Coordinates of C-alpha atoms and ligand atoms in Angstrom, one line a residue:
X524 CA 0.1 0.0 0.0
X525 CA 2.9 2.1 1.0
X526 CA 4.7 1.4 -2.5
X527 CA 1.7 1.8 -4.5
X528 CA 0.8 5.5 -3.0
X529 CA 4.7 6.7 -3.2
X530 CA 4.0 5.8 -6.7
X531 CA 0.8 7.9 -7.6
X532 CA 2.2 10.9 -6.1
X533 CA 5.6 10.6 -7.9
X534 CA 3.3 10.2 -10.7
X535 CA 1.0 13.2 -9.5
X536 CA 4.9 14.8 -9.0
X537 CA 5.8 14.0 -13.1
X538 CA 2.7 15.3 -14.6
X539 CA 3.1 18.6 -12.1
X540 CA 6.3 19.2 -13.1
X541 CA 6.1 18.8 -16.8
X542 CA 2.7 20.6 -16.5
X543 CA 4.5 23.5 -15.1
X544 CA 7.2 23.9 -18.0
X545 CA 4.8 23.3 -21.1
X546 CA 3.1 26.5 -19.6
X547 CA 6.3 28.3 -18.8
X548 CA 7.6 27.6 -22.3
X549 CA 3.6 27.9 -24.5
X550 CA 3.4 31.1 -22.7
X551 CA 6.9 32.6 -23.1
X552 CA 7.1 31.3 -26.6
X553 CA 4.9 33.9 -27.4
X554 CA 7.6 36.6 -26.4
X555 CA 10.7 38.1 -28.0
X556 CA 14.0 36.2 -26.4
X557 CA 16.4 39.5 -27.2
X558 CA 20.3 38.3 -26.3
X559 CA 22.8 41.3 -25.0
X560 CA 25.1 41.9 -28.2
X561 CA 29.0 40.4 -28.1
X562 CA 31.1 42.1 -26.3
X563 CA 34.0 43.5 -28.8
X564 CA 36.0 45.6 -26.9
X565 CA 39.1 44.3 -26.5
X566 CA 39.8 45.5 -22.8
X567 CA 36.4 43.7 -21.5
X568 CA 38.3 40.2 -21.5
X569 CA 40.9 40.4 -19.8
X570 CA 40.8 39.4 -16.1
X571 CA 40.6 41.4 -12.7
X572 CA 43.8 40.8 -12.5
X573 CA 45.5 41.5 -16.2
X574 CA 43.5 45.1 -16.4
X575 CA 45.9 45.8 -12.9
X576 CA 49.2 44.5 -14.3
X577 CA 48.4 46.8 -17.6
X578 CA 47.2 49.7 -15.8
X579 CA 50.2 49.7 -13.2
X580 CA 52.6 48.8 -16.3
X581 CA 50.9 51.9 -18.3
X582 CA 49.8 49.6 -21.2
X583 CA 46.3 50.9 -20.8
X584 CA 45.0 54.3 -19.0
X585 CA 42.4 53.3 -16.0
X586 CA 40.3 56.4 -17.9
X587 CA 40.0 54.2 -20.8
X588 CA 38.9 50.7 -19.1
X589 CA 36.4 52.8 -17.2
X590 CA 35.0 54.2 -20.5
X591 CA 34.9 51.0 -22.2
X592 CA 32.5 49.6 -18.7
X593 CA 30.5 52.3 -19.2
X594 CA 29.9 51.8 -23.0
X595 CA 29.3 48.5 -21.9
X596 CA 26.8 49.0 -19.3
X597 CA 25.2 51.3 -21.5
X598 CA 24.6 49.1 -24.2
X599 CA 23.2 46.0 -22.1
X600 CA 21.3 47.4 -19.3
X601 CA 18.6 48.7 -21.9
X602 CA 18.0 44.5 -22.5
X603 CA 18.8 43.2 -18.4
X604 CA 17.8 45.9 -16.2
X605 CA 20.2 45.0 -13.9
X606 CA 22.4 47.9 -12.8
X607 CA 19.9 50.3 -11.1
X608 CA 22.6 52.4 -9.7
X609 CA 25.3 54.1 -11.4
X610 CA 28.6 55.5 -10.0
X611 CA 29.7 56.5 -13.2
X612 CA 31.1 60.6 -12.5
X613 CA 32.7 59.3 -9.5
X614 CA 34.1 56.2 -10.9
X615 CA 36.3 58.8 -14.3
X616 CA 36.7 61.4 -11.4
X617 CA 38.3 58.4 -10.0
X618 CA 40.1 56.3 -12.9
X619 CA 41.4 60.7 -14.1
X620 CA 43.2 60.6 -10.4
X621 CA 44.9 56.9 -10.6
X622 CA 46.3 58.1 -14.2
X623 CA 47.4 61.1 -12.9
X624 CA 49.1 59.3 -10.2
X625 CA 50.7 56.6 -12.0
X626 CA 52.2 58.9 -14.5
X627 CA 54.1 61.3 -11.6
X628 CA 55.2 57.6 -9.9
X629 CA 59.0 57.2 -10.6
X630 CA 59.3 53.7 -12.1
X631 CA 62.4 52.0 -10.0
X632 CA 60.7 53.8 -6.6
X633 CA 60.6 51.4 -3.8
X634 CA 56.8 52.5 -3.9
X635 CA 56.2 52.0 -7.4
X636 CA 57.7 47.7 -7.4
X637 CA 55.4 47.6 -4.2
X638 CA 52.6 48.9 -5.6
X639 CA 50.9 45.1 -6.5
X640 CA 50.7 44.3 -3.4
X641 CA 49.8 47.7 -1.5
X642 CA 47.0 48.4 -4.2
X643 CA 46.6 44.5 -6.3
X644 CA 43.2 46.8 -8.2
X645 CA 44.8 49.4 -8.9
X646 CA 41.9 50.8 -11.3
X647 CA 40.3 47.8 -12.0
X648 CA 36.3 49.1 -11.5
X649 CA 34.1 47.1 -9.5
X650 CA 30.5 45.6 -8.8
X651 CA 28.2 45.2 -5.9
X652 CA 24.9 44.0 -4.9
X653 CA 22.2 47.2 -3.7
X654 CA 21.8 45.5 -0.5
X655 CA 26.3 46.3 0.7
X656 CA 26.3 49.9 1.8
X657 CA 28.7 52.2 -0.2
X658 CA 28.8 55.3 1.3
X659 CA 26.8 58.2 -0.6
X660 CA 25.1 55.9 -2.4
X661 CA 21.5 54.9 -1.6
X662 CA 21.3 51.0 -0.7
X663 CA 17.0 49.8 -0.8
X664 CA 17.6 45.9 -1.0
X665 CA 14.8 46.1 -3.5
X666 CA 12.1 47.9 -0.9
X667 CA 10.3 50.1 -1.9
X668 CA 10.4 52.4 2.0
X669 CA 14.3 52.1 1.5
X670 CA 13.9 54.6 -1.6
X671 CA 16.0 57.0 -0.4
X672 CA 18.2 55.4 2.4
X673 CA 22.1 56.5 2.2
X674 CA 24.4 54.9 3.1
X675 CA 26.8 56.9 5.7
X676 CA 29.3 54.6 5.6
X677 CA 31.5 52.0 3.2
X678 CA 30.5 48.2 4.4
X679 CA 34.0 46.5 5.3
X680 CA 34.1 44.0 2.3
X681 CA 33.6 47.6 0.2
X682 CA 36.7 49.9 2.3
X683 CA 39.1 47.0 1.5
X684 CA 38.6 46.8 -2.1
X685 CA 38.3 50.5 -2.5
X686 CA 41.7 50.1 -0.1
X687 CA 43.0 47.9 -3.2
X688 CA 42.7 50.2 -5.4
X689 CA 38.9 49.3 -7.0
X690 CA 36.9 51.8 -7.9
X691 CA 32.8 51.4 -8.3
X692 CA 31.2 50.9 -11.0
X693 CA 27.5 51.3 -9.7
X694 CA 25.5 49.2 -7.6
X695 CA 22.9 45.6 -9.1
X696 CA 19.2 44.9 -9.1
X697 CA 18.7 42.1 -6.1
X698 CA 15.5 40.2 -4.8
X699 CA 13.0 42.4 -3.1
X700 CA 14.9 41.6 0.8
X701 CA 17.0 40.0 -1.8
X702 CA 15.5 37.2 -0.2
X703 CA 14.3 35.1 -3.5
X704 CA 15.8 33.4 -6.8
X705 CA 13.5 35.9 -9.0
X706 CA 15.9 39.3 -8.9
X707 CA 12.5 41.3 -9.3
X708 CA 10.5 44.3 -6.8
X709 CA 8.2 47.1 -7.3
X710 CA 11.3 49.5 -7.1
X711 CA 14.1 48.3 -10.0
X712 CA 11.7 45.9 -11.7
X713 CA 12.4 42.9 -13.4
X714 CA 16.4 42.0 -14.2
X715 CA 16.8 39.5 -17.2
X716 CA 19.6 37.1 -18.2
X717 CA 22.2 37.9 -21.1
X718 CA 21.4 35.1 -22.7
X719 CA 17.8 35.2 -22.5
X720 CA 15.9 37.7 -22.0
X721 CA 12.3 35.6 -21.2
X722 CA 14.4 34.4 -18.3
X723 CA 15.7 35.1 -14.5
X724 CA 19.8 35.0 -14.4
X725 CA 18.8 34.0 -10.4
X726 CA 19.3 35.4 -6.8
X727 CA 19.6 36.7 -4.9
X728 CA 22.6 38.4 -6.3
X729 CA 20.8 38.3 -9.8
X730 CA 21.9 42.0 -11.0
X731 CA 25.2 40.9 -10.8
X732 CA 25.9 37.3 -12.2
X733 CA 23.5 38.9 -15.2
X734 CA 26.3 41.9 -15.6
X735 CA 29.4 40.5 -14.9
X736 CA 27.9 37.9 -17.6
X737 CA 27.1 40.2 -19.8
X738 CA 30.4 41.7 -19.6
X739 CA 29.1 44.4 -18.3
X740 CA 31.7 44.2 -14.8
X741 CA 34.6 42.1 -14.7
X742 CA 34.5 41.1 -10.7
X743 CA 31.7 41.8 -7.8
X744 CA 30.5 40.9 -3.8
X745 CA 27.4 38.9 -4.1
X746 CA 26.4 37.1 -0.6
X747 CA 24.7 33.9 -0.2
X748 CA 22.6 32.5 2.7
X749 CA 20.9 29.6 0.0
X750 CA 22.7 29.5 -3.0
X751 CA 22.1 33.9 -3.8
X752 CA 25.8 33.5 -4.9
X753 CA 26.2 30.1 -7.1
X754 CA 23.2 30.5 -8.2
X755 CA 23.3 33.5 -10.1
X756 CA 26.5 32.2 -10.8
X757 CA 25.3 29.2 -12.9
X758 CA 22.4 31.0 -14.6
X759 CA 24.7 33.4 -16.3
X760 CA 28.2 30.9 -16.6
X761 CA 30.4 32.7 -14.9
X762 CA 32.3 32.0 -11.5
X763 CA 31.1 32.1 -7.9
X764 CA 32.8 31.4 -4.9
X765 CA 30.8 30.3 -1.4
X766 CA 33.8 29.9 0.3
X767 CA 34.4 29.2 3.7
X768 CA 32.1 30.8 6.5
X769 CA 33.4 34.1 8.5
X770 CA 36.7 34.2 5.9
X771 CA 34.7 37.7 4.8
X772 CA 33.3 39.9 7.0
X773 CA 30.5 40.4 5.8
X774 CA 30.2 43.9 8.3
X775 CA 28.5 46.3 6.6
X776 CA 25.4 44.1 4.6
X777 CA 21.8 45.0 5.4
X778 CA 19.7 44.6 6.7
X779 CA 21.2 44.9 10.0
X780 CA 20.9 42.5 12.3
X781 CA 19.5 40.3 9.6
X782 CA 22.2 36.8 10.5
X783 CA 23.1 38.2 14.0
X784 CA 21.7 35.0 15.4
X785 CA 20.1 31.6 15.4
X786 CA 22.0 29.3 12.7
X787 CA 21.5 32.2 9.7
X788 CA 24.7 33.7 11.9
X789 CA 27.1 30.1 10.3
X790 CA 24.5 29.9 6.9
X791 CA 25.3 33.8 5.5
X792 CA 28.9 34.2 3.2
X793 CA 29.5 37.5 1.8
X794 CA 32.0 36.3 -1.0
X795 CA 33.3 37.1 -4.8
X796 CA 31.5 36.8 -8.6
X797 CA 33.5 36.7 -11.7
X798 CA 33.7 35.9 -15.4
X799 CA 38.0 34.7 -14.8
X800 CA 38.8 32.1 -12.4
X801 CA 42.0 33.7 -11.6
X802 CA 40.2 36.9 -9.5
X803 CA 39.2 34.2 -7.0
X804 CA 42.6 33.5 -5.1
X805 CA 42.9 38.1 -5.7
X806 CA 39.7 39.1 -4.6
X807 CA 39.5 36.7 -1.9
X808 CA 43.3 38.1 -0.5
X809 CA 42.5 41.6 -0.2
X810 CA 39.7 40.1 2.1
X811 CA 41.3 38.2 4.5
X812 CA 45.3 37.8 3.4
X813 CA 46.3 36.5 7.1
X814 CA 44.3 33.3 6.1
X815 CA 43.9 33.7 2.7
X816 CA 48.4 32.6 3.2
X817 CA 47.9 29.9 5.9
X818 CA 44.7 28.2 4.6
X819 CA 47.9 28.2 0.8
X820 CA 45.3 29.3 -1.6
X821 CA 47.5 30.0 -4.5
X822 CA 49.4 26.6 -4.5
X823 CA 49.2 23.5 -6.7
X824 CA 47.2 21.2 -5.0
X825 CA 48.6 17.4 -6.1
X826 CA 45.0 16.4 -7.4
X827 CA 45.7 12.5 -7.6
X828 CA 45.2 12.2 -4.0
X829 CA 42.4 13.3 -4.2
X830 CA 39.0 11.2 -3.3
X831 CA 36.4 12.9 -6.2
X832 CA 32.8 12.3 -4.8
X833 CA 29.9 13.0 -6.9
X834 CA 25.9 12.7 -6.9
X835 CA 24.0 12.9 -9.3
X836 CA 21.2 15.2 -8.0
X837 CA 18.5 15.2 -5.4
X838 CA 15.4 12.3 -6.3
X839 CA 13.2 14.2 -4.6
X840 CA 8.8 14.2 -5.0
X841 CA 9.4 18.1 -4.8
X842 CA 11.5 18.9 -6.5
X843 CA 12.2 19.1 -10.6
X844 CA 14.4 16.0 -11.2
X845 CA 18.3 17.1 -13.2
X846 CA 17.8 18.2 -16.0
X847 CA 19.6 16.2 -18.9
X848 CA 22.1 18.1 -20.0
X849 CA 22.6 19.9 -16.2
X850 CA 23.5 15.8 -15.8
X851 CA 25.7 15.6 -19.2
X852 CA 27.9 18.3 -17.8
X853 CA 28.4 16.6 -14.4
X854 CA 29.3 13.5 -16.5
X855 CA 31.2 15.6 -19.1
X856 CA 33.2 17.0 -15.8
X857 CA 34.0 13.7 -13.5
X858 CA 35.6 12.6 -16.9
X859 CA 37.7 15.0 -17.4
X860 CA 38.8 14.9 -14.0
X861 CA 39.9 11.1 -13.8
X862 CA 41.6 11.2 -17.0
X863 CA 43.7 14.6 -17.1
X864 CA 44.4 15.1 -13.1
X865 CA 44.1 10.6 -12.3
X866 CA 41.3 11.4 -9.8
X867 CA 39.7 8.3 -8.5
X868 CA 35.6 9.3 -8.5
X869 CA 33.0 7.1 -6.0
X870 CA 29.1 8.1 -6.5
X871 CA 27.4 9.0 -3.1
X872 CA 23.8 9.6 -2.0
X873 CA 22.6 11.4 0.8
X874 CA 18.7 10.9 0.4
X875 CA 18.5 13.1 3.4
X876 CA 19.1 15.9 1.3
X877 CA 15.4 15.2 -0.2
X878 CA 14.5 17.1 3.3
X879 CA 17.1 19.5 1.8
X880 CA 14.0 22.3 1.7
X881 CA 12.9 21.4 4.7
X882 CA 16.8 22.0 6.1
X883 CA 16.2 25.0 4.6
X884 CA 13.4 27.1 6.1
X885 CA 14.1 25.1 9.7
X886 CA 17.5 26.8 9.5
X887 CA 16.4 29.8 8.9
X888 CA 14.1 30.4 11.5
X889 CA 15.4 33.5 14.2
X890 CA 13.2 34.7 16.7
X891 CA 15.5 37.6 17.6
X892 CA 15.9 38.6 14.8
X893 CA 14.1 41.4 12.7
X894 CA 10.8 39.6 10.9
X895 CA 10.7 40.0 7.0
X896 CA 7.4 41.8 7.7
X897 CA 9.4 44.5 9.6
X898 CA 11.9 44.6 7.1
X899 CA 9.8 44.6 4.1
X900 CA 8.6 48.4 5.2
X901 CA 11.9 49.0 6.7
X902 CA 11.1 49.4 10.2
X903 CA 7.7 51.0 9.8
X904 CA 5.7 49.4 11.1
X905 CA 4.4 45.5 10.7
X906 CA 3.4 44.8 6.3
X907 CA 0.7 42.5 7.1
X908 CA 1.3 39.3 4.4
X909 CA -2.5 38.0 4.6
X910 CA -3.8 41.0 3.1
X911 CA -0.5 42.0 0.8
X912 CA -1.6 38.6 -0.7
X913 CA -4.7 40.2 -2.1
X914 CA -3.3 43.0 -2.7
X915 CA -0.6 41.1 -5.2
X916 CA -3.3 38.8 -6.6
X917 CA -4.6 41.4 -8.3
X918 CA -1.7 43.9 -9.6
X919 CA -2.0 46.3 -6.7
X920 CA 1.1 45.2 -3.9
X921 CA 4.3 47.0 -3.4
X922 CA 5.6 43.4 -2.5
X923 CA 6.6 40.8 -4.0
X924 CA 4.9 37.0 -4.6
X925 CA 8.0 36.0 -3.6
X926 CA 8.6 37.5 0.0
X927 CA 5.0 37.9 0.4
X928 CA 4.9 34.0 0.8
X929 CA 8.3 33.9 2.8
X930 CA 6.7 36.1 5.1
X931 CA 4.1 33.9 5.2
X932 CA 5.9 30.8 6.4
X933 CA 8.0 32.1 8.7
X934 CA 4.7 33.7 10.4
X935 CA 2.9 30.6 10.3
X936 CA 5.9 27.9 10.3
X937 CA 5.3 25.1 7.7
X938 CA 6.2 22.4 10.0
X939 CA 4.9 21.1 13.3
X940 CA 7.5 21.6 16.3
X941 CA 7.6 17.5 16.4
X942 CA 8.2 17.4 12.2
X943 CA 11.0 20.4 13.0
X944 CA 13.3 18.3 15.4
X945 CA 12.6 15.1 13.0
X946 CA 14.8 17.5 10.6
X947 CA 17.3 18.6 13.1
X948 CA 18.1 15.0 14.0
X949 CA 18.7 14.4 10.0
X950 CA 20.1 17.4 9.4
X951 CA 22.6 17.5 12.4
X952 CA 23.8 13.5 11.7
X953 CA 24.0 14.1 7.1
X954 CA 26.5 17.2 9.3
X955 CA 28.4 14.8 10.3
X956 CA 28.4 12.5 7.9
X957 CA 29.5 15.1 5.1
X958 CA 31.9 16.6 6.5
X959 CA 33.6 13.5 8.0
X960 CA 33.8 12.7 3.9
X961 CA 35.0 15.1 2.7
X962 CA 37.4 16.6 6.0
X963 CA 40.0 13.4 4.6
X964 CA 41.2 15.3 1.5
X965 CA 38.1 14.3 -1.3
X966 CA 35.4 17.0 -2.3
X967 CA 31.7 16.5 -3.3
X968 CA 30.9 18.0 -7.4
X969 CA 27.5 18.3 -7.5
X970 CA 24.6 19.4 -10.4
X971 CA 25.0 23.7 -10.1
X972 CA 21.1 23.7 -10.1
X973 CA 18.3 21.0 -11.4
X974 CA 17.8 22.6 -13.9
X975 CA 19.3 25.9 -16.8
X976 CA 17.6 29.5 -15.6
X977 CA 14.0 28.8 -15.8
X978 CA 11.5 31.5 -17.7
X979 CA 10.6 34.7 -15.4
X980 CA 7.6 33.8 -12.7
X981 CA 8.3 30.4 -13.2
X982 CA 10.7 29.3 -9.7
X983 CA 7.6 30.5 -8.1
X984 CA 6.2 27.4 -9.2
X985 CA 9.1 25.2 -8.4
X986 CA 10.3 27.0 -5.3
X987 CA 11.8 23.4 -3.6
X988 CA 14.9 23.8 -5.8
X989 CA 16.5 25.6 -3.8
X990 CA 17.7 22.8 -2.0
X991 CA 19.7 22.6 -4.7
X992 CA 22.7 25.2 -3.0
X993 CA 20.9 25.7 -0.2
X994 CA 21.6 22.2 1.2
X995 CA 24.6 23.4 0.8
X996 CA 24.6 26.4 3.8
X997 CA 22.0 23.8 5.6
X998 CA 25.3 21.9 5.7
X999 CA 28.1 24.5 6.3
X1000 CA 30.6 23.8 3.9
X1001 CA 32.2 25.9 0.9
X1002 CA 30.9 25.9 -2.6
X1003 CA 32.1 26.9 -5.9
X1004 CA 29.7 27.6 -8.7
X1005 CA 31.6 26.8 -12.0
X1006 CA 30.4 27.1 -15.5
X1007 CA 30.4 24.3 -18.3
X1008 CA 30.0 25.6 -21.0
X1009 CA 26.3 26.8 -22.8
X1010 CA 23.4 24.1 -23.9
X1011 CA 22.2 23.4 -27.2
X1012 CA 19.7 26.4 -26.5
X1013 CA 22.4 28.8 -25.6
X1014 CA 21.9 28.5 -22.6
X1015 CA 24.9 27.9 -18.9
X1016 CA 24.9 25.2 -17.4
X1017 CA 27.2 24.5 -14.2
X1018 CA 28.4 22.4 -11.1
X1019 CA 29.7 23.0 -7.8
X1020 CA 32.7 21.7 -6.2
X1021 CA 32.1 21.5 -2.4
X1022 CA 34.6 20.6 0.1
X1023 CA 35.3 20.7 4.2
X1024 CA 35.2 24.0 5.7
X1025 CA 39.2 26.4 5.1
X1026 CA 40.0 23.5 1.5
X1027 CA 39.2 26.5 0.3
X1028 CA 42.9 26.0 -1.6
X1029 CA 41.0 22.3 -2.6
X1030 CA 38.1 23.7 -4.7
X1031 CA 39.4 25.9 -6.5
X1032 CA 42.7 23.7 -7.6
X1033 CA 39.5 22.2 -8.8
X1034 CA 37.4 24.6 -10.5
X1035 CA 41.2 25.6 -12.6
X1036 CA 41.2 22.0 -14.2
X1037 CA 37.2 22.2 -15.0
X1038 CA 38.5 25.9 -15.9
X1039 CA 40.9 23.9 -18.8
X1040 CA 38.0 21.4 -19.3
X1041 CA 35.3 23.6 -20.3
X1042 CA 36.7 27.8 -21.2
X1043 CA 35.1 29.4 -18.6
X1044 CA 32.5 31.5 -19.2
X1045 CA 31.1 31.9 -22.7
X1046 CA 30.4 35.5 -24.0
X1047 CA 27.0 36.3 -24.5
X1048 CA 26.0 37.0 -28.3
X1049 CA 27.0 34.5 -30.6
X1050 CA 23.6 34.2 -32.3
X1051 CA 21.9 30.9 -31.5
X1052 CA 18.2 28.7 -32.8
Ligands
LIG1981 C1 18.2 57.9 -4.3 O1 18.6 58.6 -2.0 C2 18.5 59.9 -2.8 C3 18.4 60.8 -1.6 O2 17.5 59.8 -0.5 C4 16.7 59.2 -3.7 O3 16.4 61.5 -3.7 C5 16.6 59.4 -5.1 O4 15.2 58.9 -5.9 C6 17.2 57.7 -4.6 N1 17.1 57.2 -5.2 C7 16.4 55.8 -6.2 C8 16.8 55.6 -7.6 O5 15.8 55.1 -5.6

């Protein structure tokens, strides 16, 4: 009987996910697919590492670099709506100051000799999410009630990047409160995927992912409590590094107090997103030089001694089955690591992951932190999400459906206390096993997500898919999103490389191999059918 019931539910899940898929495909057939034009300026194809080198040695003027990026943003932003607060005038002024400073600097002085150390990204532009503070700029978090907020200081990591010579180009769009995987809010609107404007670039660092992939930025800051760095990186085909907890200082990431309690504190990471893998150690070292030195972030690793575990997706009634293109890329990556790096692979199957969404929802509970209802009004009373739900259905709410549903889940809790206890027990058991497995010089290769970028609003119907990334926040493990090229529809694919805490160097070493195998970021704008 139990078996029959399970079969019935499986059939129901199959029908449901296919119906959602068909419905959105048919609806979107009516809309044109826009792809951002292929970048042509050579400057846009240089990593931050190379840009810094060329600016230092005088091969490139900083003003040229900034101007190339501003021109590119002006070209792509009408299509993707990724940048919401440009900082162009200030960036141009700062660039002129950098050029003046460099032309006045004696080439055989100690100051010049040490420049690569003291100011490793001198003159390099960067972008960041509109939820991280930059002194004197807006920081709206996609919340209409925050439209007039101006930050009075730089966030810790922003200050470090500025001190290292970086120049803020502007802030990029986030979902309302950065709380969902669809970058949409009623202040700045919907952000589009650069490879197909009918699709989402994911979230919550969705504006960041879209702009970087569109070659409108070279490096950026994202943050991740459930996949917010990795999912947009996957949907737009760039690198996103959810590093080991507490490596990068999160001070100045709004909303204040959001991750001050409960497990949130341990799940929430700020980290780099970029098009060129060599920029990840560069950005990490600026964020935490001492720890990165200790972790030997840049040194080669003998991968033949590293165990390669892999898992072919999550088998769950509430999640979409793994897309065949993503599975094929995962297998291709494993084959490459076995043949080229003499790694030995072992298939694992943590069936507990089918409760991944449940883990995450319970992990996020933190009564001591301000509630979504309070944050959604920017501390001007509590939003009434039941009323907002009705208003949203007729297009009259200031809030997005994602925040309303999220707020209702927080308020009413979808699990009984007994179920929560059970979830915590399985969670702890799995966490112990997974840590033990990975602590012995091993990595876990995992699909980047269950599906390539979905159409706008589709994710709301397949919300539990988020467990593909949130599971590694729940488990407290660093995870590296690495692109594996476009599929036959011209959409990005990717894998996650997961490791034990403080094994960031190992994740980077495996990532470098996969970068070689798959070619890293693929510029958008090649014609596809
Ligand atoms: C940014 O903040 C300023 C100052 O409060 C405000 O006038 C402006 O409208 C804000 N910009 C947007 C796009 O919300």
